[in-house]
Coordinates of N, CA and C in Angstrom, one line a residue:
X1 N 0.8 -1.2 0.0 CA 0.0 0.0 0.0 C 0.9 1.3 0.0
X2 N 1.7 1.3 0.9 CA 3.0 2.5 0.9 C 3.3 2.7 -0.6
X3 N 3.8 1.2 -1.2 CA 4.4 1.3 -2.4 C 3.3 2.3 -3.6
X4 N 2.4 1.7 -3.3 CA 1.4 2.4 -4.3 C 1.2 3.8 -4.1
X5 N 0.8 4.1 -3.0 CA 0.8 5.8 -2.7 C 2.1 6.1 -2.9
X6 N 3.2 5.4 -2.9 CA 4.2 6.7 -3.1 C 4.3 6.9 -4.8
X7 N 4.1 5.4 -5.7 CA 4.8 5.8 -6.7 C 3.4 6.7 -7.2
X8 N 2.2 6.8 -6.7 CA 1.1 7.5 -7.4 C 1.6 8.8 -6.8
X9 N 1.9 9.0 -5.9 CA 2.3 10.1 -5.3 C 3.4 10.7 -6.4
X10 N 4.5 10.0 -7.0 CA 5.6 10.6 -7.1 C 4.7 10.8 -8.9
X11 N 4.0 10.2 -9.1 CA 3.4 10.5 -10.8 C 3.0 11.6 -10.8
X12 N 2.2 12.2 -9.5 CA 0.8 13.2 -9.9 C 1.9 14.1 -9.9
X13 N 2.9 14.6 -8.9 CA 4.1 15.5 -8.8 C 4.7 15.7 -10.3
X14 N 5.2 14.7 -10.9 CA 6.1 14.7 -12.4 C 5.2 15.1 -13.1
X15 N 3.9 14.5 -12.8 CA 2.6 15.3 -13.9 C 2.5 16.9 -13.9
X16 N 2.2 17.3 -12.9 CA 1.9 18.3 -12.3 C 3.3 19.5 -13.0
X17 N 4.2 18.8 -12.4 CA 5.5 19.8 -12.7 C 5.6 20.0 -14.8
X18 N 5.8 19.0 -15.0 CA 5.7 19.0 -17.0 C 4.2 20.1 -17.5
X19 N 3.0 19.5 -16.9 CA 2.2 20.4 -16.7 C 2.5 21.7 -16.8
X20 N 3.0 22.1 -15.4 CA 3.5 23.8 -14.9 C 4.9 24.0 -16.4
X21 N 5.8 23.5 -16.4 CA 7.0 24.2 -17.1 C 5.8 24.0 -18.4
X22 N 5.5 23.2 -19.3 CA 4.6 23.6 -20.3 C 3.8 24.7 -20.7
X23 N 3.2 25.0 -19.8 CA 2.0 26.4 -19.5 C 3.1 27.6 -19.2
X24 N 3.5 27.0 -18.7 CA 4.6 28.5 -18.7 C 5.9 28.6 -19.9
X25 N 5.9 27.6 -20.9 CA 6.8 28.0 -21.8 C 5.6 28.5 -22.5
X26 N 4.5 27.9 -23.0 CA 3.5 28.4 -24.0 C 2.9 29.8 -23.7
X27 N 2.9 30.4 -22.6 CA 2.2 31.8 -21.8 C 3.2 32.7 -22.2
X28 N 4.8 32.3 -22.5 CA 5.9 33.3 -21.9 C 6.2 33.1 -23.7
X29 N 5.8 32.0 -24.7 CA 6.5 32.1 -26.5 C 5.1 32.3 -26.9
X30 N 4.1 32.7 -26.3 CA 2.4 32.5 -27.4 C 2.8 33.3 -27.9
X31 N 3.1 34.1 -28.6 CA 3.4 35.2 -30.1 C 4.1 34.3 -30.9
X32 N 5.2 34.0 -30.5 CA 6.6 33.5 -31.3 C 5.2 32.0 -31.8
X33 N 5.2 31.4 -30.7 CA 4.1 30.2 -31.4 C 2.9 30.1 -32.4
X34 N 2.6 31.4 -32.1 CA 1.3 31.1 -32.8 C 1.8 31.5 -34.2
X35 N 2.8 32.6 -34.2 CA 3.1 32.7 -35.6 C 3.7 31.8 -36.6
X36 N 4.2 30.9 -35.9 CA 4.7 29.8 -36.1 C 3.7 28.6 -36.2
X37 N 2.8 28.8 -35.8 CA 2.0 27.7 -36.5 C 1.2 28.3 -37.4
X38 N 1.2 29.5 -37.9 CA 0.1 29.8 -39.3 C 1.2 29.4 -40.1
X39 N 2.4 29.2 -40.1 CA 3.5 29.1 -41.2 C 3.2 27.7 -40.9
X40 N 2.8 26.7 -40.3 CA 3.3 25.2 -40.3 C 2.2 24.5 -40.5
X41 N 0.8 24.7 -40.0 CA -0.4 24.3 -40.2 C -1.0 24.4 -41.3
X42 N -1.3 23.4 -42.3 CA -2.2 23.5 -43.2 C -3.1 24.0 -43.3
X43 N -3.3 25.1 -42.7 CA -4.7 26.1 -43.0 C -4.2 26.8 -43.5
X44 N -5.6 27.8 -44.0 CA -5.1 29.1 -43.7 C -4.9 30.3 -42.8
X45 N -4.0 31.3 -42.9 CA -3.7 31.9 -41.8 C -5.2 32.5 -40.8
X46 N -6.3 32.9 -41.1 CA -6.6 33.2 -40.3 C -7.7 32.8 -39.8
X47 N -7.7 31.0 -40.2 CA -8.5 29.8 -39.3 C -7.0 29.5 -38.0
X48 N -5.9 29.4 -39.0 CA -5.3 29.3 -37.4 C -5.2 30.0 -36.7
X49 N -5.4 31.5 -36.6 CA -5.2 32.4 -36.0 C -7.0 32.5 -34.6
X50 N -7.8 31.7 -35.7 CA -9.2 31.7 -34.7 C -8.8 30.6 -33.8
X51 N -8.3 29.8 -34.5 CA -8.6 27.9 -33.1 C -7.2 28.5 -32.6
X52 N -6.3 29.3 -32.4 CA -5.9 29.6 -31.3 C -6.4 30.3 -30.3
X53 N -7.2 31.9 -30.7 CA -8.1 32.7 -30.1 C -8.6 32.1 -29.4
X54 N -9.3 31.0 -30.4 CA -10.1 30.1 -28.8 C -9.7 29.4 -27.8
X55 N -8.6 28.6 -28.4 CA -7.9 27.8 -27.6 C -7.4 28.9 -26.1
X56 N -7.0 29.9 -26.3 CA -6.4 31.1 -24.8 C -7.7 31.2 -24.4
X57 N -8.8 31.6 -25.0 CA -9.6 32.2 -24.5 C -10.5 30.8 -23.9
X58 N -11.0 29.7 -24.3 CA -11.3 28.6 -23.6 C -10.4 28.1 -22.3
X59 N -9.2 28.5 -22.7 CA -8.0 27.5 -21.4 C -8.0 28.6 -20.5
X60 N -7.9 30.1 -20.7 CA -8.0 30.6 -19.6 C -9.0 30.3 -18.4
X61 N -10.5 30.8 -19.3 CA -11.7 31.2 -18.4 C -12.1 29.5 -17.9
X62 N -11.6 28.4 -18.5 CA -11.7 27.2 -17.7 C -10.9 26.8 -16.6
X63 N -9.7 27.6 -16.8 CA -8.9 27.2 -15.4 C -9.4 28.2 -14.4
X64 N -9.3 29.7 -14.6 CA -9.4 30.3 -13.9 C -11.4 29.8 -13.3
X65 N -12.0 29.5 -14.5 CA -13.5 28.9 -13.6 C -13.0 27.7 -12.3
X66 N -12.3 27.3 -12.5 CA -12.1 25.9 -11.8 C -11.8 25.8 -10.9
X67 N -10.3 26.9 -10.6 CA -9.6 27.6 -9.5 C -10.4 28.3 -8.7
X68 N -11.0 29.1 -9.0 CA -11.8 30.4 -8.7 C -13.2 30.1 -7.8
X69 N -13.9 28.7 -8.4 CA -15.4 27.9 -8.2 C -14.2 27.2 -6.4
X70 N -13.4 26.8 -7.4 CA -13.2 25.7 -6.1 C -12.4 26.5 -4.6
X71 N -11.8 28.4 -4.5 CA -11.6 28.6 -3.5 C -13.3 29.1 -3.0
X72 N -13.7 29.3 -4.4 CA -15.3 30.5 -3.8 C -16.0 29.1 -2.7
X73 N -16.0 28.1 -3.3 CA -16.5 27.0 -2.2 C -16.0 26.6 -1.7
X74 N -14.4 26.4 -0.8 CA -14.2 26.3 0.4 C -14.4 27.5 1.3
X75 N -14.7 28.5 0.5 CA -15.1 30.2 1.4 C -16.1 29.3 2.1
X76 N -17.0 29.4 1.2 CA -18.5 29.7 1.7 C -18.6 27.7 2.4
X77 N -17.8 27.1 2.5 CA -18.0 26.0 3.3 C -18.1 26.1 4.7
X78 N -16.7 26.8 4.2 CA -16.1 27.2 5.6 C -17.1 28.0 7.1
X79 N -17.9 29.0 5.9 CA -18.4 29.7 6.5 C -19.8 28.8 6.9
X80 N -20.5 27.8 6.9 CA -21.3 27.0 7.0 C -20.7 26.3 8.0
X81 N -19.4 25.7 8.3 CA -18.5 24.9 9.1 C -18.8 25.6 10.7
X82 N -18.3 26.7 10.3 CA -18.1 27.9 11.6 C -19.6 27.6 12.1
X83 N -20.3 28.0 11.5 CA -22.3 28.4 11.8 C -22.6 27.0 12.6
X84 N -22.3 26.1 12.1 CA -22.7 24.8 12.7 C -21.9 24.2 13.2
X85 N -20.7 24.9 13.8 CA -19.8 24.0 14.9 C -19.1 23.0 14.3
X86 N -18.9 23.0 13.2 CA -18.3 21.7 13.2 C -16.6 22.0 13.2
X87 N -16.3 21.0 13.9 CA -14.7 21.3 14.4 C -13.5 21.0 13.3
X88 N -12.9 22.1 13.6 CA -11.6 21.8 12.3 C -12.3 22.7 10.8
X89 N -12.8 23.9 10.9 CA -13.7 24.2 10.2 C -12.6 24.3 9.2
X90 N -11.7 25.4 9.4 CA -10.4 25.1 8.1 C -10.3 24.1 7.2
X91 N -9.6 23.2 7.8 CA -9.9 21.6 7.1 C -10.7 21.2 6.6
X92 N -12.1 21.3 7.3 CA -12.9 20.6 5.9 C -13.0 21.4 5.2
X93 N -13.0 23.0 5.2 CA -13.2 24.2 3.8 C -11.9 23.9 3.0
X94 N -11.2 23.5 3.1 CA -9.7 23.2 2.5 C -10.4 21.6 2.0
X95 N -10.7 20.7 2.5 CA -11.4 19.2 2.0 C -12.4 19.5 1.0
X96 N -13.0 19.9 1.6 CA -13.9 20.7 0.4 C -13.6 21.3 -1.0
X97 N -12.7 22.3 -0.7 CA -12.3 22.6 -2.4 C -12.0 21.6 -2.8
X98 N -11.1 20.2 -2.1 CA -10.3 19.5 -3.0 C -11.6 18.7 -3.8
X99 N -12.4 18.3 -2.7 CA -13.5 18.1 -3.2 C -14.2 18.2 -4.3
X100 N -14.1 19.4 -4.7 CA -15.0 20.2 -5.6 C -14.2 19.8 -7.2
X101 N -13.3 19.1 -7.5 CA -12.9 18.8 -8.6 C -13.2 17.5 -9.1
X102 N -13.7 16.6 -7.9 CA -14.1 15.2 -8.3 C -15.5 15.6 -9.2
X103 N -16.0 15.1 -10.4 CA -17.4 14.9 -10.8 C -18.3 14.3 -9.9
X104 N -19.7 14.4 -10.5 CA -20.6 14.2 -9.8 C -21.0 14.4 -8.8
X105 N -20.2 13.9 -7.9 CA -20.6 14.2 -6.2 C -19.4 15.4 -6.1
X106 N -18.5 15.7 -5.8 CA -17.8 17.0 -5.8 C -17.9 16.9 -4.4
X107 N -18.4 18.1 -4.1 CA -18.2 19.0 -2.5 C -19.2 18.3 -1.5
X108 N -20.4 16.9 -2.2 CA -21.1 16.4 -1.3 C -20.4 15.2 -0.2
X109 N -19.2 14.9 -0.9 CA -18.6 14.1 0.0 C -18.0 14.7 1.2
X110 N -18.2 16.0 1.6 CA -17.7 17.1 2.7 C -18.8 17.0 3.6
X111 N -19.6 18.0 3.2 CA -20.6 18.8 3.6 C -21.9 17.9 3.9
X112 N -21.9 16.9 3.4 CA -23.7 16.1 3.3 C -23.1 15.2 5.2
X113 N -21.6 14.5 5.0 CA -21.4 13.7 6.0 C -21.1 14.5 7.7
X114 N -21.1 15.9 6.9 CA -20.7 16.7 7.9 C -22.3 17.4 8.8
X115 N -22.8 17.5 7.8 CA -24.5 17.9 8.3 C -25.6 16.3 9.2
X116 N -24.8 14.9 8.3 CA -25.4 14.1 9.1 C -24.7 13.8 10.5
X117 N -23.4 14.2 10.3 CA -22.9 13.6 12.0 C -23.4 14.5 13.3
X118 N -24.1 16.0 12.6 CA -24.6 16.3 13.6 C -25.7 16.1 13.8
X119 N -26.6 15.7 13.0 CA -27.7 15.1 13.2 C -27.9 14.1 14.4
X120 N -26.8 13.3 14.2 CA -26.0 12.0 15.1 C -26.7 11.9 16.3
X121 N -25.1 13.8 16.5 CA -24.9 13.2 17.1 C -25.7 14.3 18.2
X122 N -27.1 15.0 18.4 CA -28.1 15.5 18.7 C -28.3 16.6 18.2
X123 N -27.5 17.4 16.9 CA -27.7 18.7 17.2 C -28.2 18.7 16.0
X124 N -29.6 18.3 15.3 CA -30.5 18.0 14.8 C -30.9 19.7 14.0
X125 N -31.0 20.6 15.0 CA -31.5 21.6 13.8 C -30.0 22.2 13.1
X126 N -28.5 22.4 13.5 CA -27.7 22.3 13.1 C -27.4 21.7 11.8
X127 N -27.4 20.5 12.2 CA -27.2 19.2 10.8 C -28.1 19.7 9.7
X128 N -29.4 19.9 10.4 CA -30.4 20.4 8.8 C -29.7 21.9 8.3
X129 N -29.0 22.8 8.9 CA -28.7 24.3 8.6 C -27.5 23.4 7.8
X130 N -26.8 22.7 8.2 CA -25.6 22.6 7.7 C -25.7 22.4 6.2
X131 N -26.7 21.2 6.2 CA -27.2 20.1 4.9 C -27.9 21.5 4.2
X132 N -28.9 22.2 4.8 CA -29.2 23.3 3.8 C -28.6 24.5 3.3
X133 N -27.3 24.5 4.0 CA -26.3 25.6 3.2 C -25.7 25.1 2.5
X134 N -25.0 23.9 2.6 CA -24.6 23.4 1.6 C -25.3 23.1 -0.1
X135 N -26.7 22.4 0.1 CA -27.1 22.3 -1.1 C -27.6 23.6 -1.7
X136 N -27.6 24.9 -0.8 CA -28.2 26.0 -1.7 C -27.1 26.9 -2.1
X137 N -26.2 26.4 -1.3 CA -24.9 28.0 -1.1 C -23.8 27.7 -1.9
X138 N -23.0 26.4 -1.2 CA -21.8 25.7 -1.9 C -22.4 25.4 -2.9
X139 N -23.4 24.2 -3.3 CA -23.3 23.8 -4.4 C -24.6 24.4 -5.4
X140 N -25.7 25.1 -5.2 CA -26.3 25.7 -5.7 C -26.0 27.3 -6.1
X141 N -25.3 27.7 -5.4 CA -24.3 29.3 -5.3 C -23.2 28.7 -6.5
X142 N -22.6 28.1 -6.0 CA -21.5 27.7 -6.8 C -21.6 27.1 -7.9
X143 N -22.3 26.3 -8.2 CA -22.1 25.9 -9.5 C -23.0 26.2 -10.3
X144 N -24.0 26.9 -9.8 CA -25.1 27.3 -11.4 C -25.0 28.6 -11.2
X145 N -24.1 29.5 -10.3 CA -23.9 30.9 -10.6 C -22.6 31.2 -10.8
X146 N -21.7 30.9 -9.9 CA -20.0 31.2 -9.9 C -19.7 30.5 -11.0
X147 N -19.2 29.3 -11.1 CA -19.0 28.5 -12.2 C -19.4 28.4 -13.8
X148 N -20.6 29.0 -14.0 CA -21.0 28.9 -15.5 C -20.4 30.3 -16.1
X149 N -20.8 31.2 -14.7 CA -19.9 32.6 -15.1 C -18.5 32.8 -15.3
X150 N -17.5 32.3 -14.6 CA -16.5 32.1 -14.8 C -16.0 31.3 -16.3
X151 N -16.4 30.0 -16.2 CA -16.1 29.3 -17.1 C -16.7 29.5 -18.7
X152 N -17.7 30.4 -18.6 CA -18.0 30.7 -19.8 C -17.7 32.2 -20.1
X153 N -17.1 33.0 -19.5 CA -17.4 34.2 -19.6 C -15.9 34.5 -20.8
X154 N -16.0 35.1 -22.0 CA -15.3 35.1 -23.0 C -15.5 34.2 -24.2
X155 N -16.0 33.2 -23.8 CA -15.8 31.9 -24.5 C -17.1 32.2 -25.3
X156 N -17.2 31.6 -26.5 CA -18.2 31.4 -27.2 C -19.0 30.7 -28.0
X157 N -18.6 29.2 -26.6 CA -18.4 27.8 -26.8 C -19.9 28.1 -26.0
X158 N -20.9 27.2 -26.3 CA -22.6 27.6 -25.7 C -22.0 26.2 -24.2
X159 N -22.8 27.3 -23.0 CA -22.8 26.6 -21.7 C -23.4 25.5 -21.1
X160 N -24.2 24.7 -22.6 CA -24.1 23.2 -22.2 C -22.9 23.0 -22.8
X161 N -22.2 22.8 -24.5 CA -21.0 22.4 -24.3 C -20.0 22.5 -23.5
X162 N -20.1 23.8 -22.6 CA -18.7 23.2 -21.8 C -19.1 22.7 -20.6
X163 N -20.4 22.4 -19.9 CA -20.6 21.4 -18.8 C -20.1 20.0 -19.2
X164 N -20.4 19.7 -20.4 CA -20.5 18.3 -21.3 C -18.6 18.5 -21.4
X165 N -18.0 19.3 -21.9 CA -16.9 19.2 -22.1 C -16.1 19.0 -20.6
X166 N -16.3 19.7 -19.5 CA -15.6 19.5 -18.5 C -16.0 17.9 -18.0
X167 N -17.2 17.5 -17.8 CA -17.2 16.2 -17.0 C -16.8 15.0 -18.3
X168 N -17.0 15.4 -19.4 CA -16.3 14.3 -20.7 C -15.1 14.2 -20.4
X169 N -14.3 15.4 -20.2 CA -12.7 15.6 -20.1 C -12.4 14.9 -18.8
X170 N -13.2 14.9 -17.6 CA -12.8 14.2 -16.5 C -12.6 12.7 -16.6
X171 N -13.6 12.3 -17.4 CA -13.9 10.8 -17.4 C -13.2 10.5 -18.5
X172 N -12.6 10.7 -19.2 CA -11.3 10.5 -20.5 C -9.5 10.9 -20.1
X173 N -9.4 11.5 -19.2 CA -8.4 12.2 -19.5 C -8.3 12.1 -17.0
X174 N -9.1 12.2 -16.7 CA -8.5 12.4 -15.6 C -8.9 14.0 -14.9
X175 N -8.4 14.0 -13.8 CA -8.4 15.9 -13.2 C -7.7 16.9 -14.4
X176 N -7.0 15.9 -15.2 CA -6.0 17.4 -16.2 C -7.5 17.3 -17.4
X177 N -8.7 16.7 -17.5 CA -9.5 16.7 -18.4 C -10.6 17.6 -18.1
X178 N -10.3 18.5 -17.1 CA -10.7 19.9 -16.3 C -10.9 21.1 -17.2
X179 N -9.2 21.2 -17.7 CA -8.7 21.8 -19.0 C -8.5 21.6 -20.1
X180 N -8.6 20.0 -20.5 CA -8.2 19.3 -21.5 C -9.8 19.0 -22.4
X181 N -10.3 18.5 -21.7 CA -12.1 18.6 -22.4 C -12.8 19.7 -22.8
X182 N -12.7 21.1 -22.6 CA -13.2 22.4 -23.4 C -12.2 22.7 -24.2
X183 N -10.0 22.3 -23.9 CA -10.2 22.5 -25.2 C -10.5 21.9 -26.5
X184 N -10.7 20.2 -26.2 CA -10.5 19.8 -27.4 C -11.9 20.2 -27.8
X185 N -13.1 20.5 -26.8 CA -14.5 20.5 -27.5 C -14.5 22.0 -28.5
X186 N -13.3 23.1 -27.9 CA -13.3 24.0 -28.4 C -12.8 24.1 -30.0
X187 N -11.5 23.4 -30.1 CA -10.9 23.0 -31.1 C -11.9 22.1 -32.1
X188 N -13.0 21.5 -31.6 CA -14.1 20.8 -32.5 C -15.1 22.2 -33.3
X189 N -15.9 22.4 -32.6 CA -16.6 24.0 -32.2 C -15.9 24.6 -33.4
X190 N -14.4 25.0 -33.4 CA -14.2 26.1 -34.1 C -13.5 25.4 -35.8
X191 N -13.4 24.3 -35.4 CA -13.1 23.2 -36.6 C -14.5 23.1 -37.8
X192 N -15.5 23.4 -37.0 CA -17.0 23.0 -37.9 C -17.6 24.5 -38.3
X193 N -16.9 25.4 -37.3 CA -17.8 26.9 -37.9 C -16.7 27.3 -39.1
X194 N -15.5 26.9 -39.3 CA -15.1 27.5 -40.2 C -15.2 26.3 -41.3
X195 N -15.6 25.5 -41.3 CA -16.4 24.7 -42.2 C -17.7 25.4 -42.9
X196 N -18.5 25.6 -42.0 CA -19.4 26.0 -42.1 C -19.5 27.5 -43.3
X197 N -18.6 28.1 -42.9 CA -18.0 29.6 -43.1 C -17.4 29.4 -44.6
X198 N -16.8 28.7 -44.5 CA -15.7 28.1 -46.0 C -17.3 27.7 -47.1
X199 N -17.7 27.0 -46.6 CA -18.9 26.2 -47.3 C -20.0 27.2 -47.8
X200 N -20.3 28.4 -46.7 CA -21.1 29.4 -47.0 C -20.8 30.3 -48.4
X201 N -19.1 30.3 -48.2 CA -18.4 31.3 -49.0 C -18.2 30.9 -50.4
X202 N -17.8 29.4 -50.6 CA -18.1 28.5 -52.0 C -19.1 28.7 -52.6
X203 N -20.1 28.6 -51.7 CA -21.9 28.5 -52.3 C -22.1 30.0 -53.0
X204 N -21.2 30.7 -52.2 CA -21.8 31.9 -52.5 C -21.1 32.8 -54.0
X205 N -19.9 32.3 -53.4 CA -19.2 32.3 -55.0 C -19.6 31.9 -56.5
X206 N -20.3 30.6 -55.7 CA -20.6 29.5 -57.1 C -21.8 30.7 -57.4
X207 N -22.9 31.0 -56.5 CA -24.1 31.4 -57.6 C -23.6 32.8 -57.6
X208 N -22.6 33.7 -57.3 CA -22.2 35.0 -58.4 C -21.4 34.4 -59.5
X209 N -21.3 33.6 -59.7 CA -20.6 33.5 -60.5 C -22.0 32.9 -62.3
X210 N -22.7 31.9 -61.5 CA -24.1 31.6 -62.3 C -25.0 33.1 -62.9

């Protein structure tokens, strides 16, 4: 068991770090790069110049939604923690964010066990304040207001695709499919409108030309 957690341990680290030096060589050459791919990419220059646009403008407002969702909900856990006594309030607002990046259940593995132990263990109107700040605040606050705003805000990817894109990217790809699933859905997205656009522009040629 040791052996497992360390070498998973020492992966997520080497991930993480390749990760970090990557994002920071592409943030610190994106000029020198991108001009460099309208010369290398079989397009034309200013289809690659869009599926990059997107691609900054997707990878930003998705990390920054993700980052941003997951401290706004250890705030507001925290502050639910304090209200109902529950001890170690830090810790679980800190459990909580980590929380908040798993799919589907996210921040309920915190906050739902944390509202029944007080139930437990008598303090019955508590447990229900707890259970009901959490489903209206953390995860009703948070994810159909903080979250869609952040993560969509620039993007011009519509906000069911990128719900469908972040939880597709999780389940394909892992916690890096956080960032990795809006952009490829974005890279799809902008792959089909300039299809679309090229196709419009043929048609339209062909009957001036008739």
């Amino acid at each position: 068991m040791a052996a497992f957690v360390a070498s998973a341990s020492f992966s997520a680290l080497l991930g993480f770090f390749f990760v970090s030096m990557t994002t920071y060589f592409v943030l610190r050459h994106w000029t020198a790069l991108a001009r460099r791919a309208e010369d290398v990419l079989p397009l034309h220059p200013r289809h690659t110049r869009a599926l990059l646009d997107e691609f900054r403008v997707v990878g930003r407002t998705t990390l920054l939604g993700t980052v941003l969702t997951g401290i706004a909900q250890r705030f507001l856990a925290t502050i639910g923690y304090l209200i109902t006594g529950i001890p170690e309030a830090a810790f679980f607002g800190a459990a909580t964010a980590m929380a908040s990046l798993i799919p589907a259940v996210g921040t309920l593995l915190v906050w739902v066990p944390a509202g029944v132990y007080l139930i437990l263990t008598h303090h019955i109107a508590m447990g229900i304040v707890e259970l009901a700040w959490g489903a209206l605040v953390v995860v009703g606050l948070s994810d159909y207001v903080i979250r869609p705003r952040l993560v969509g805000r620039g993007s011009s990817m519509p906000a069911l695709f990128t719900f469908g894109a972040l939880f597709g990217g999780v389940e394909t790809f892992g916690l890096i499919g956080l960032l990795l699933g809006p952009l490829v859905m974005a890279l799809a997205i902008s792959t089909l409108r300039i299809y679309v656009a090229e196709t419009k522009g043929r048609r339209t040629e062909g009957e001036a030309r008739r």
